[in-house]
Protein backbone atom coordinates (compact mmCIF):
# COMPACT_ATOMS: atom_id res chain seq x y z
CA UNK A 1 0.00 0.00 0.00
CA UNK A 2 1.42 3.40 -0.98
CA UNK A 3 2.17 6.08 1.59
CA UNK A 4 -0.13 8.42 -0.35
CA UNK A 5 -3.10 6.06 0.04
CA UNK A 6 -2.41 5.59 3.77
CA UNK A 7 -2.21 9.31 4.31
CA UNK A 8 -5.46 9.86 2.45
CA UNK A 9 -7.30 7.32 4.65
CA UNK A 10 -5.93 8.89 7.83
CA UNK A 11 -7.13 12.30 6.63
CA UNK A 12 -10.61 10.89 5.91
CA UNK A 13 -10.85 9.45 9.43
CA UNK A 14 -9.81 12.74 11.01
CA UNK A 15 -12.34 14.69 8.94
CA UNK A 16 -15.10 12.19 9.81
CA UNK A 17 -14.29 12.34 13.54
CA UNK A 18 -14.18 16.15 13.46
CA UNK A 19 -17.56 16.30 11.70
CA UNK A 20 -19.10 14.02 14.30
CA UNK A 21 -17.75 16.17 17.14
CA UNK A 22 -19.11 19.36 15.56
CA UNK A 23 -22.54 17.82 14.91
CA UNK A 24 -22.71 16.38 18.39
CA UNK A 25 -21.81 19.62 20.14
CA UNK A 26 -24.79 21.37 18.50
CA UNK A 27 -27.34 18.78 19.74
CA UNK A 28 -29.19 18.77 23.08
CA UNK A 29 -27.48 16.80 25.79
CA UNK A 30 -29.83 13.78 25.55
CA UNK A 31 -29.43 13.60 21.78
CA UNK A 32 -25.63 13.97 21.87
CA UNK A 33 -25.28 11.22 24.45
CA UNK A 34 -27.38 8.96 22.22
CA UNK A 35 -25.07 9.67 19.23
CA UNK A 36 -21.98 9.03 21.34
CA UNK A 37 -23.43 5.77 22.64
CA UNK A 38 -24.40 4.41 19.25
CA UNK A 39 -21.10 5.48 17.65
CA UNK A 40 -18.89 3.84 20.28
CA UNK A 41 -21.18 0.82 20.43
CA UNK A 42 -21.04 0.16 16.72
CA UNK A 43 -17.23 0.16 16.79
CA UNK A 44 -16.21 -1.33 20.13
CA UNK A 45 -19.00 -3.44 21.69
CA UNK A 46 -20.58 -6.77 20.74
CA UNK A 47 -24.19 -6.92 19.35
CA UNK A 48 -25.72 -8.07 22.70
CA UNK A 49 -24.45 -4.98 24.55
CA UNK A 50 -25.57 -2.70 21.74
CA UNK A 51 -29.14 -4.01 21.89
CA UNK A 52 -29.27 -3.61 25.67
CA UNK A 53 -28.16 0.02 25.53
CA UNK A 54 -30.42 1.10 22.70
CA UNK A 55 -33.52 -0.54 24.22
CA UNK A 56 -33.06 0.95 27.69
CA UNK A 57 -36.22 2.91 28.58
CA UNK A 58 -36.82 5.25 31.52
CA UNK A 59 -39.85 7.39 32.38
CA UNK A 60 -37.95 10.60 31.50
CA UNK A 61 -36.35 9.32 28.31
CA UNK A 62 -37.00 11.32 25.16
CA UNK A 63 -37.52 8.01 23.34
CA UNK A 64 -40.89 7.73 25.13
CA UNK A 65 -42.25 11.02 23.84
CA UNK A 66 -43.54 9.42 20.65
CA UNK A 67 -45.01 6.38 22.41
CA UNK A 68 -47.59 7.05 25.15
CA UNK A 69 -48.00 3.31 25.66
CA UNK A 70 -44.30 2.83 26.45
CA UNK A 71 -44.30 5.87 28.70
CA UNK A 72 -47.33 4.60 30.65
CA UNK A 73 -45.73 1.18 31.04
CA UNK A 74 -42.45 2.68 32.25
CA UNK A 75 -44.19 4.86 34.84
CA UNK A 76 -46.35 1.95 35.99
CA UNK A 77 -43.22 -0.12 36.61
CA UNK A 78 -41.82 2.36 39.09
CA UNK A 79 -44.70 4.14 40.82
CA UNK A 80 -46.65 2.93 43.84
CA UNK A 81 -50.42 3.24 43.57
CA UNK A 82 -53.10 3.52 46.25
CA UNK A 83 -56.69 2.30 46.26
CA UNK A 84 -59.76 4.45 46.84
CA UNK A 85 -61.48 4.84 50.18
CA UNK A 86 -64.28 2.50 51.21
CA UNK A 87 -67.58 3.21 49.43
CA UNK A 88 -70.34 3.14 52.05
CA UNK A 89 -73.77 4.75 52.36
CA UNK A 90 -72.85 6.74 55.46
CA UNK A 91 -69.66 8.10 53.83
CA UNK A 92 -71.06 8.71 50.34
CA UNK A 93 -74.20 10.44 51.68
CA UNK A 94 -73.18 11.74 55.14
CA UNK A 95 -76.27 13.99 55.43
CA UNK A 96 -78.69 11.09 55.12
CA UNK A 97 -80.84 10.87 58.28
CA UNK A 98 -81.18 7.08 58.07
CA UNK A 99 -78.05 5.62 56.46
CA UNK A 100 -78.46 2.05 55.23
CA UNK A 101 -76.60 -0.48 57.32
CA UNK A 102 -74.23 -2.50 55.09
CA UNK A 103 -74.88 -6.20 54.64
CA UNK A 104 -72.45 -7.03 51.80
CA UNK A 105 -68.84 -5.89 51.44
CA UNK A 106 -67.52 -6.36 47.90
CA UNK A 107 -63.75 -6.31 47.52
CA UNK A 108 -61.82 -5.60 44.36
CA UNK A 109 -58.13 -6.42 44.42
CA UNK A 110 -56.59 -3.04 43.49
CA UNK A 111 -57.67 -0.35 40.98
CA UNK A 112 -56.50 -0.87 37.40
CA UNK A 113 -54.73 1.84 35.40
CA UNK A 114 -58.06 2.74 33.75
CA UNK A 115 -59.78 3.00 37.14
CA UNK A 116 -57.06 5.21 38.59
CA UNK A 117 -57.15 7.51 35.57
CA UNK A 118 -60.94 7.87 35.76
CA UNK A 119 -61.09 7.87 39.59
CA UNK A 120 -63.75 5.17 39.38
CA UNK A 121 -64.07 1.73 40.91
CA UNK A 122 -63.95 -0.86 38.09
CA UNK A 123 -63.51 1.93 35.56
CA UNK A 124 -62.60 -0.14 32.47
CA UNK A 125 -65.51 -0.19 30.01
CA UNK A 126 -65.19 -3.94 29.50
CA UNK A 127 -65.18 -4.75 33.21
CA UNK A 128 -68.44 -6.53 33.97
CA UNK A 129 -68.90 -5.12 37.49
CA UNK A 130 -71.13 -2.09 36.88
CA UNK A 131 -72.95 -3.80 34.03
CA UNK A 132 -73.92 -6.57 36.47
CA UNK A 133 -74.82 -4.08 39.21
CA UNK A 134 -77.12 -2.34 36.73
CA UNK A 135 -78.77 -5.58 35.66
CA UNK A 136 -79.43 -6.50 39.30
CA UNK A 137 -80.41 -3.04 40.61
CA UNK A 138 -82.39 -1.69 37.66
CA UNK A 139 -80.24 0.52 35.41
CA UNK A 140 -77.72 0.45 32.57
CA UNK A 141 -74.17 1.61 33.13
CA UNK A 142 -73.79 3.44 29.79
CA UNK A 143 -74.25 2.88 26.07
CA UNK A 144 -72.85 -0.59 25.44
CA UNK A 145 -71.02 0.50 22.29
CA UNK A 146 -67.30 0.22 21.59
CA UNK A 147 -65.76 3.69 21.05
CA UNK A 148 -63.16 2.23 18.68
CA UNK A 149 -65.44 0.22 16.36
CA UNK A 150 -68.72 2.05 17.08
CA UNK A 151 -70.38 -1.37 17.34
CA UNK A 152 -72.28 -2.82 20.31
CA UNK A 153 -70.34 -4.96 22.76
CA UNK A 154 -70.99 -8.68 22.47
CA UNK A 155 -72.80 -8.74 25.83
CA UNK A 156 -75.09 -5.80 24.98
CA UNK A 157 -77.90 -8.09 23.82
CA UNK A 158 -78.01 -9.69 27.30
CA UNK A 159 -78.40 -6.48 29.33
CA UNK A 160 -81.71 -6.25 31.17
CA UNK A 161 -82.35 -2.51 31.31
CA UNK A 162 -82.29 0.50 28.98
CA UNK A 163 -82.25 3.42 31.41
CA UNK A 164 -78.75 4.92 31.72
CA UNK A 165 -77.91 6.90 34.85
CA UNK A 166 -74.69 8.84 35.71
CA UNK A 167 -71.88 7.16 37.63
CA UNK A 168 -72.64 9.24 40.74
CA UNK A 169 -76.25 7.97 40.76
CA UNK A 170 -75.05 4.41 40.22
CA UNK A 171 -72.96 4.74 43.38
CA UNK A 172 -75.91 6.13 45.34
CA UNK A 173 -78.23 3.34 44.26
CA UNK A 174 -75.57 0.75 45.07
CA UNK A 175 -74.91 1.94 48.63
CA UNK A 176 -78.56 2.77 49.34
CA UNK A 177 -79.33 -0.95 48.99
CA UNK A 178 -76.76 -1.86 51.64
CA UNK A 179 -73.80 -2.81 49.46
CA UNK A 180 -70.35 -1.37 50.15
CA UNK A 181 -67.17 -1.49 48.11
CA UNK A 182 -63.44 -1.53 48.86
CA UNK A 183 -60.19 -3.25 47.82
CA UNK A 184 -58.08 -5.99 49.38
CA UNK A 185 -54.87 -4.06 48.64
CA UNK A 186 -54.46 -0.50 49.91
CA UNK A 187 -51.19 0.17 48.04
CA UNK A 188 -48.77 -1.78 45.88
CA UNK A 189 -46.32 -1.75 43.00
CA UNK A 190 -47.59 -3.26 39.77
CA UNK A 191 -46.56 -3.04 36.08
CA UNK A 192 -49.94 -2.87 34.38
CA UNK A 193 -53.31 -3.96 35.74
CA UNK A 194 -53.14 -7.73 36.27
CA UNK A 195 -53.66 -8.94 39.83
CA UNK A 196 -50.92 -11.56 39.57
CA UNK A 197 -48.35 -8.80 38.98
CA UNK A 198 -49.00 -7.07 42.33
CA UNK A 199 -45.85 -6.71 44.44
CA UNK A 200 -44.95 -5.21 47.83
CA UNK A 201 -48.62 -4.86 48.74
CA UNK A 202 -50.09 -3.38 51.91
CA UNK A 203 -53.66 -4.54 52.67
CA UNK A 204 -56.60 -2.41 53.76
CA UNK A 205 -57.71 -2.94 57.36
CA UNK A 206 -60.70 -5.03 56.35
CA UNK A 207 -61.01 -6.85 59.67
CA UNK A 208 -61.42 -3.63 61.65
CA UNK A 209 -63.98 -2.33 59.16
CA UNK A 210 -66.08 -5.51 59.25
CA UNK A 211 -65.97 -5.74 63.03
CA UNK A 212 -67.06 -2.09 63.24
CA UNK A 213 -70.11 -2.96 61.09
CA UNK A 214 -71.68 -6.08 62.62
CA UNK A 215 -74.51 -5.93 60.07
CA UNK A 216 -72.14 -7.24 57.35
CA UNK A 217 -73.04 -10.84 56.53
CA UNK A 218 -70.84 -11.58 53.54
CA UNK A 219 -67.53 -10.55 51.96
CA UNK A 220 -67.41 -10.98 48.18
CA UNK A 221 -64.16 -11.12 46.21
CA UNK A 222 -64.87 -9.59 42.82
CA UNK A 223 -61.83 -10.86 40.93
CA UNK A 224 -61.81 -14.53 41.77
CA UNK A 225 -59.04 -16.58 43.34
CA UNK A 226 -56.18 -14.05 43.02
CA UNK A 227 -57.83 -11.53 45.32
CA UNK A 228 -58.85 -14.37 47.64
CA UNK A 229 -55.26 -15.59 47.92
CA UNK A 230 -54.04 -12.10 48.83
CA UNK A 231 -56.72 -11.96 51.51
CA UNK A 232 -55.59 -15.34 52.88
CA UNK A 233 -51.98 -14.13 52.87
CA UNK A 234 -52.71 -11.10 55.05
CA UNK A 235 -55.63 -12.29 57.23
CA UNK A 236 -54.67 -15.85 58.18
CA UNK A 237 -55.34 -15.30 61.90
CA UNK A 238 -58.76 -13.79 61.23
CA UNK A 239 -59.64 -16.77 59.03
CA UNK A 240 -58.69 -19.14 61.86
CA UNK A 241 -60.69 -17.20 64.46
CA UNK A 242 -64.01 -18.82 63.58
CA UNK A 243 -65.62 -15.52 62.57
CA UNK A 244 -65.37 -16.25 58.82
CA UNK A 245 -66.82 -19.20 56.92
CA UNK A 246 -66.75 -19.98 53.16
CA UNK A 247 -69.98 -19.94 51.18
CA UNK A 248 -71.40 -23.36 50.36
CA UNK A 249 -70.03 -23.18 46.86
CA UNK A 250 -67.18 -25.12 45.30
CA UNK A 251 -65.01 -22.14 44.39
CA UNK A 252 -65.32 -20.52 47.82
CA UNK A 253 -64.72 -23.78 49.68
CA UNK A 254 -61.64 -24.58 47.58
CA UNK A 255 -60.00 -21.24 48.37
CA UNK A 256 -61.00 -20.72 52.02
CA UNK A 257 -62.09 -24.09 53.41
CA UNK A 258 -58.78 -25.26 54.84
CA UNK A 259 -58.10 -21.91 56.53
CA UNK A 260 -61.47 -21.41 58.24
CA UNK A 261 -61.85 -23.23 61.54
CA UNK A 262 -65.64 -22.83 61.44
CA UNK A 263 -66.00 -25.13 58.41
CA UNK A 264 -68.31 -24.43 55.48
CA UNK A 265 -71.83 -25.04 56.78
CA UNK A 266 -74.15 -22.21 55.73
CA UNK A 267 -76.58 -23.05 58.57
CA UNK A 268 -73.91 -21.99 61.05
CA UNK A 269 -73.61 -18.65 59.23
CA UNK A 270 -77.32 -18.09 59.81
CA UNK A 271 -77.33 -19.28 63.44
CA UNK A 272 -74.14 -17.60 64.68
CA UNK A 273 -74.08 -14.57 62.38
CA UNK A 274 -70.78 -15.60 60.87
CA UNK A 275 -69.46 -13.66 57.89
CA UNK A 276 -69.62 -15.70 54.66
CA UNK A 277 -66.71 -15.53 52.20
CA UNK A 278 -67.71 -15.58 48.53
CA UNK A 279 -65.11 -16.22 45.81
CA UNK A 280 -67.12 -14.81 42.90
CA UNK A 281 -66.69 -15.31 39.17
CA UNK A 282 -64.22 -12.58 38.22
CA UNK A 283 -65.63 -9.41 36.68
CA UNK A 284 -62.28 -8.50 35.09
CA UNK A 285 -62.22 -8.40 31.26
CA UNK A 286 -59.16 -10.67 31.50
CA UNK A 287 -61.40 -13.43 32.93
CA UNK A 288 -62.58 -14.81 29.57
CA UNK A 289 -63.33 -18.27 30.90
CA UNK A 290 -66.93 -17.28 31.64
CA UNK A 291 -69.49 -15.40 29.53
CA UNK A 292 -71.16 -12.24 30.73
CA UNK A 293 -74.38 -14.16 31.37
CA UNK A 294 -72.57 -16.75 33.50
CA UNK A 295 -70.92 -14.01 35.57
CA UNK A 296 -74.17 -12.10 36.05
CA UNK A 297 -76.13 -15.20 37.00
CA UNK A 298 -73.56 -16.10 39.66
CA UNK A 299 -73.61 -12.60 41.14
CA UNK A 300 -77.39 -12.49 41.01
CA UNK A 301 -77.69 -15.81 42.86
CA UNK A 302 -74.95 -15.46 45.48
CA UNK A 303 -74.49 -11.69 45.95
CA UNK A 304 -77.30 -9.37 44.88
CA UNK A 305 -80.20 -11.74 45.50
CA UNK A 306 -79.21 -12.50 49.13
CA UNK A 307 -78.10 -8.90 49.66
CA UNK A 308 -81.43 -7.45 48.55
CA UNK A 309 -83.22 -9.95 50.81
CA UNK A 310 -81.12 -8.68 53.73
CA UNK A 311 -81.99 -5.11 52.77
CA UNK A 312 -85.72 -5.86 52.75
CA UNK A 313 -85.53 -7.60 56.14
CA UNK A 314 -83.56 -4.69 57.60
CA UNK A 315 -86.02 -2.14 56.23
CA UNK A 316 -88.93 -4.16 57.57
CA UNK A 317 -87.46 -4.19 61.06
CA UNK A 318 -86.74 -0.47 60.87
CA UNK A 319 -90.34 0.24 59.86
CA UNK A 320 -91.67 -1.87 62.72
CA UNK A 321 -89.52 0.00 65.22
CA UNK A 322 -90.81 3.33 63.94
CA UNK A 323 -94.39 2.19 64.54
CA UNK A 324 -93.70 1.22 68.16
Coordinates of C-alpha atoms in Angstrom, one line a residue:
X1 CA 0.0 0.0 0.0
X2 CA 1.4 3.4 -1.0
X3 CA 2.2 6.1 1.6
X4 CA -0.1 8.4 -0.3
X5 CA -3.1 6.1 0.0
X6 CA -2.4 5.6 3.8
X7 CA -2.2 9.3 4.3
X8 CA -5.5 9.9 2.4
X9 CA -7.3 7.3 4.6
X10 CA -5.9 8.9 7.8
X11 CA -7.1 12.3 6.6
X12 CA -10.6 10.9 5.9
X13 CA -10.9 9.5 9.4
X14 CA -9.8 12.7 11.0
X15 CA -12.3 14.7 8.9
X16 CA -15.1 12.2 9.8
X17 CA -14.3 12.3 13.5
X18 CA -14.2 16.1 13.5
X19 CA -17.6 16.3 11.7
X20 CA -19.1 14.0 14.3
X21 CA -17.8 16.2 17.1
X22 CA -19.1 19.4 15.6
X23 CA -22.5 17.8 14.9
X24 CA -22.7 16.4 18.4
X25 CA -21.8 19.6 20.1
X26 CA -24.8 21.4 18.5
X27 CA -27.3 18.8 19.7
X28 CA -29.2 18.8 23.1
X29 CA -27.5 16.8 25.8
X30 CA -29.8 13.8 25.6
X31 CA -29.4 13.6 21.8
X32 CA -25.6 14.0 21.9
X33 CA -25.3 11.2 24.5
X34 CA -27.4 9.0 22.2
X35 CA -25.1 9.7 19.2
X36 CA -22.0 9.0 21.3
X37 CA -23.4 5.8 22.6
X38 CA -24.4 4.4 19.2
X39 CA -21.1 5.5 17.7
X40 CA -18.9 3.8 20.3
X41 CA -21.2 0.8 20.4
X42 CA -21.0 0.2 16.7
X43 CA -17.2 0.2 16.8
X44 CA -16.2 -1.3 20.1
X45 CA -19.0 -3.4 21.7
X46 CA -20.6 -6.8 20.7
X47 CA -24.2 -6.9 19.4
X48 CA -25.7 -8.1 22.7
X49 CA -24.5 -5.0 24.6
X50 CA -25.6 -2.7 21.7
X51 CA -29.1 -4.0 21.9
X52 CA -29.3 -3.6 25.7
X53 CA -28.2 0.0 25.5
X54 CA -30.4 1.1 22.7
X55 CA -33.5 -0.5 24.2
X56 CA -33.1 1.0 27.7
X57 CA -36.2 2.9 28.6
X58 CA -36.8 5.2 31.5
X59 CA -39.9 7.4 32.4
X60 CA -38.0 10.6 31.5
X61 CA -36.4 9.3 28.3
X62 CA -37.0 11.3 25.2
X63 CA -37.5 8.0 23.3
X64 CA -40.9 7.7 25.1
X65 CA -42.2 11.0 23.8
X66 CA -43.5 9.4 20.7
X67 CA -45.0 6.4 22.4
X68 CA -47.6 7.0 25.2
X69 CA -48.0 3.3 25.7
X70 CA -44.3 2.8 26.4
X71 CA -44.3 5.9 28.7
X72 CA -47.3 4.6 30.7
X73 CA -45.7 1.2 31.0
X74 CA -42.5 2.7 32.2
X75 CA -44.2 4.9 34.8
X76 CA -46.3 2.0 36.0
X77 CA -43.2 -0.1 36.6
X78 CA -41.8 2.4 39.1
X79 CA -44.7 4.1 40.8
X80 CA -46.7 2.9 43.8
X81 CA -50.4 3.2 43.6
X82 CA -53.1 3.5 46.3
X83 CA -56.7 2.3 46.3
X84 CA -59.8 4.5 46.8
X85 CA -61.5 4.8 50.2
X86 CA -64.3 2.5 51.2
X87 CA -67.6 3.2 49.4
X88 CA -70.3 3.1 52.1
X89 CA -73.8 4.7 52.4
X90 CA -72.9 6.7 55.5
X91 CA -69.7 8.1 53.8
X92 CA -71.1 8.7 50.3
X93 CA -74.2 10.4 51.7
X94 CA -73.2 11.7 55.1
X95 CA -76.3 14.0 55.4
X96 CA -78.7 11.1 55.1
X97 CA -80.8 10.9 58.3
X98 CA -81.2 7.1 58.1
X99 CA -78.0 5.6 56.5
X100 CA -78.5 2.1 55.2
X101 CA -76.6 -0.5 57.3
X102 CA -74.2 -2.5 55.1
X103 CA -74.9 -6.2 54.6
X104 CA -72.5 -7.0 51.8
X105 CA -68.8 -5.9 51.4
X106 CA -67.5 -6.4 47.9
X107 CA -63.7 -6.3 47.5
X108 CA -61.8 -5.6 44.4
X109 CA -58.1 -6.4 44.4
X110 CA -56.6 -3.0 43.5
X111 CA -57.7 -0.4 41.0
X112 CA -56.5 -0.9 37.4
X113 CA -54.7 1.8 35.4
X114 CA -58.1 2.7 33.8
X115 CA -59.8 3.0 37.1
X116 CA -57.1 5.2 38.6
X117 CA -57.2 7.5 35.6
X118 CA -60.9 7.9 35.8
X119 CA -61.1 7.9 39.6
X120 CA -63.8 5.2 39.4
X121 CA -64.1 1.7 40.9
X122 CA -64.0 -0.9 38.1
X123 CA -63.5 1.9 35.6
X124 CA -62.6 -0.1 32.5
X125 CA -65.5 -0.2 30.0
X126 CA -65.2 -3.9 29.5
X127 CA -65.2 -4.8 33.2
X128 CA -68.4 -6.5 34.0
X129 CA -68.9 -5.1 37.5
X130 CA -71.1 -2.1 36.9
X131 CA -73.0 -3.8 34.0
X132 CA -73.9 -6.6 36.5
X133 CA -74.8 -4.1 39.2
X134 CA -77.1 -2.3 36.7
X135 CA -78.8 -5.6 35.7
X136 CA -79.4 -6.5 39.3
X137 CA -80.4 -3.0 40.6
X138 CA -82.4 -1.7 37.7
X139 CA -80.2 0.5 35.4
X140 CA -77.7 0.4 32.6
X141 CA -74.2 1.6 33.1
X142 CA -73.8 3.4 29.8
X143 CA -74.3 2.9 26.1
X144 CA -72.8 -0.6 25.4
X145 CA -71.0 0.5 22.3
X146 CA -67.3 0.2 21.6
X147 CA -65.8 3.7 21.1
X148 CA -63.2 2.2 18.7
X149 CA -65.4 0.2 16.4
X150 CA -68.7 2.0 17.1
X151 CA -70.4 -1.4 17.3
X152 CA -72.3 -2.8 20.3
X153 CA -70.3 -5.0 22.8
X154 CA -71.0 -8.7 22.5
X155 CA -72.8 -8.7 25.8
X156 CA -75.1 -5.8 25.0
X157 CA -77.9 -8.1 23.8
X158 CA -78.0 -9.7 27.3
X159 CA -78.4 -6.5 29.3
X160 CA -81.7 -6.3 31.2
X161 CA -82.4 -2.5 31.3
X162 CA -82.3 0.5 29.0
X163 CA -82.2 3.4 31.4
X164 CA -78.8 4.9 31.7
X165 CA -77.9 6.9 34.9
X166 CA -74.7 8.8 35.7
X167 CA -71.9 7.2 37.6
X168 CA -72.6 9.2 40.7
X169 CA -76.2 8.0 40.8
X170 CA -75.1 4.4 40.2
X171 CA -73.0 4.7 43.4
X172 CA -75.9 6.1 45.3
X173 CA -78.2 3.3 44.3
X174 CA -75.6 0.7 45.1
X175 CA -74.9 1.9 48.6
X176 CA -78.6 2.8 49.3
X177 CA -79.3 -0.9 49.0
X178 CA -76.8 -1.9 51.6
X179 CA -73.8 -2.8 49.5
X180 CA -70.4 -1.4 50.2
X181 CA -67.2 -1.5 48.1
X182 CA -63.4 -1.5 48.9
X183 CA -60.2 -3.2 47.8
X184 CA -58.1 -6.0 49.4
X185 CA -54.9 -4.1 48.6
X186 CA -54.5 -0.5 49.9
X187 CA -51.2 0.2 48.0
X188 CA -48.8 -1.8 45.9
X189 CA -46.3 -1.7 43.0
X190 CA -47.6 -3.3 39.8
X191 CA -46.6 -3.0 36.1
X192 CA -49.9 -2.9 34.4
X193 CA -53.3 -4.0 35.7
X194 CA -53.1 -7.7 36.3
X195 CA -53.7 -8.9 39.8
X196 CA -50.9 -11.6 39.6
X197 CA -48.3 -8.8 39.0
X198 CA -49.0 -7.1 42.3
X199 CA -45.8 -6.7 44.4
X200 CA -45.0 -5.2 47.8
X201 CA -48.6 -4.9 48.7
X202 CA -50.1 -3.4 51.9
X203 CA -53.7 -4.5 52.7
X204 CA -56.6 -2.4 53.8
X205 CA -57.7 -2.9 57.4
X206 CA -60.7 -5.0 56.3
X207 CA -61.0 -6.8 59.7
X208 CA -61.4 -3.6 61.7
X209 CA -64.0 -2.3 59.2
X210 CA -66.1 -5.5 59.2
X211 CA -66.0 -5.7 63.0
X212 CA -67.1 -2.1 63.2
X213 CA -70.1 -3.0 61.1
X214 CA -71.7 -6.1 62.6
X215 CA -74.5 -5.9 60.1
X216 CA -72.1 -7.2 57.4
X217 CA -73.0 -10.8 56.5
X218 CA -70.8 -11.6 53.5
X219 CA -67.5 -10.5 52.0
X220 CA -67.4 -11.0 48.2
X221 CA -64.2 -11.1 46.2
X222 CA -64.9 -9.6 42.8
X223 CA -61.8 -10.9 40.9
X224 CA -61.8 -14.5 41.8
X225 CA -59.0 -16.6 43.3
X226 CA -56.2 -14.1 43.0
X227 CA -57.8 -11.5 45.3
X228 CA -58.9 -14.4 47.6
X229 CA -55.3 -15.6 47.9
X230 CA -54.0 -12.1 48.8
X231 CA -56.7 -12.0 51.5
X232 CA -55.6 -15.3 52.9
X233 CA -52.0 -14.1 52.9
X234 CA -52.7 -11.1 55.1
X235 CA -55.6 -12.3 57.2
X236 CA -54.7 -15.8 58.2
X237 CA -55.3 -15.3 61.9
X238 CA -58.8 -13.8 61.2
X239 CA -59.6 -16.8 59.0
X240 CA -58.7 -19.1 61.9
X241 CA -60.7 -17.2 64.5
X242 CA -64.0 -18.8 63.6
X243 CA -65.6 -15.5 62.6
X244 CA -65.4 -16.3 58.8
X245 CA -66.8 -19.2 56.9
X246 CA -66.8 -20.0 53.2
X247 CA -70.0 -19.9 51.2
X248 CA -71.4 -23.4 50.4
X249 CA -70.0 -23.2 46.9
X250 CA -67.2 -25.1 45.3
X251 CA -65.0 -22.1 44.4
X252 CA -65.3 -20.5 47.8
X253 CA -64.7 -23.8 49.7
X254 CA -61.6 -24.6 47.6
X255 CA -60.0 -21.2 48.4
X256 CA -61.0 -20.7 52.0
X257 CA -62.1 -24.1 53.4
X258 CA -58.8 -25.3 54.8
X259 CA -58.1 -21.9 56.5
X260 CA -61.5 -21.4 58.2
X261 CA -61.9 -23.2 61.5
X262 CA -65.6 -22.8 61.4
X263 CA -66.0 -25.1 58.4
X264 CA -68.3 -24.4 55.5
X265 CA -71.8 -25.0 56.8
X266 CA -74.2 -22.2 55.7
X267 CA -76.6 -23.1 58.6
X268 CA -73.9 -22.0 61.1
X269 CA -73.6 -18.6 59.2
X270 CA -77.3 -18.1 59.8
X271 CA -77.3 -19.3 63.4
X272 CA -74.1 -17.6 64.7
X273 CA -74.1 -14.6 62.4
X274 CA -70.8 -15.6 60.9
X275 CA -69.5 -13.7 57.9
X276 CA -69.6 -15.7 54.7
X277 CA -66.7 -15.5 52.2
X278 CA -67.7 -15.6 48.5
X279 CA -65.1 -16.2 45.8
X280 CA -67.1 -14.8 42.9
X281 CA -66.7 -15.3 39.2
X282 CA -64.2 -12.6 38.2
X283 CA -65.6 -9.4 36.7
X284 CA -62.3 -8.5 35.1
X285 CA -62.2 -8.4 31.3
X286 CA -59.2 -10.7 31.5
X287 CA -61.4 -13.4 32.9
X288 CA -62.6 -14.8 29.6
X289 CA -63.3 -18.3 30.9
X290 CA -66.9 -17.3 31.6
X291 CA -69.5 -15.4 29.5
X292 CA -71.2 -12.2 30.7
X293 CA -74.4 -14.2 31.4
X294 CA -72.6 -16.7 33.5
X295 CA -70.9 -14.0 35.6
X296 CA -74.2 -12.1 36.1
X297 CA -76.1 -15.2 37.0
X298 CA -73.6 -16.1 39.7
X299 CA -73.6 -12.6 41.1
X300 CA -77.4 -12.5 41.0
X301 CA -77.7 -15.8 42.9
X302 CA -75.0 -15.5 45.5
X303 CA -74.5 -11.7 45.9
X304 CA -77.3 -9.4 44.9
X305 CA -80.2 -11.7 45.5
X306 CA -79.2 -12.5 49.1
X307 CA -78.1 -8.9 49.7
X308 CA -81.4 -7.5 48.6
X309 CA -83.2 -10.0 50.8
X310 CA -81.1 -8.7 53.7
X311 CA -82.0 -5.1 52.8
X312 CA -85.7 -5.9 52.7
X313 CA -85.5 -7.6 56.1
X314 CA -83.6 -4.7 57.6
X315 CA -86.0 -2.1 56.2
X316 CA -88.9 -4.2 57.6
X317 CA -87.5 -4.2 61.1
X318 CA -86.7 -0.5 60.9
X319 CA -90.3 0.2 59.9
X320 CA -91.7 -1.9 62.7
X321 CA -89.5 0.0 65.2
X322 CA -90.8 3.3 63.9
X323 CA -94.4 2.2 64.5
X324 CA -93.7 1.2 68.2

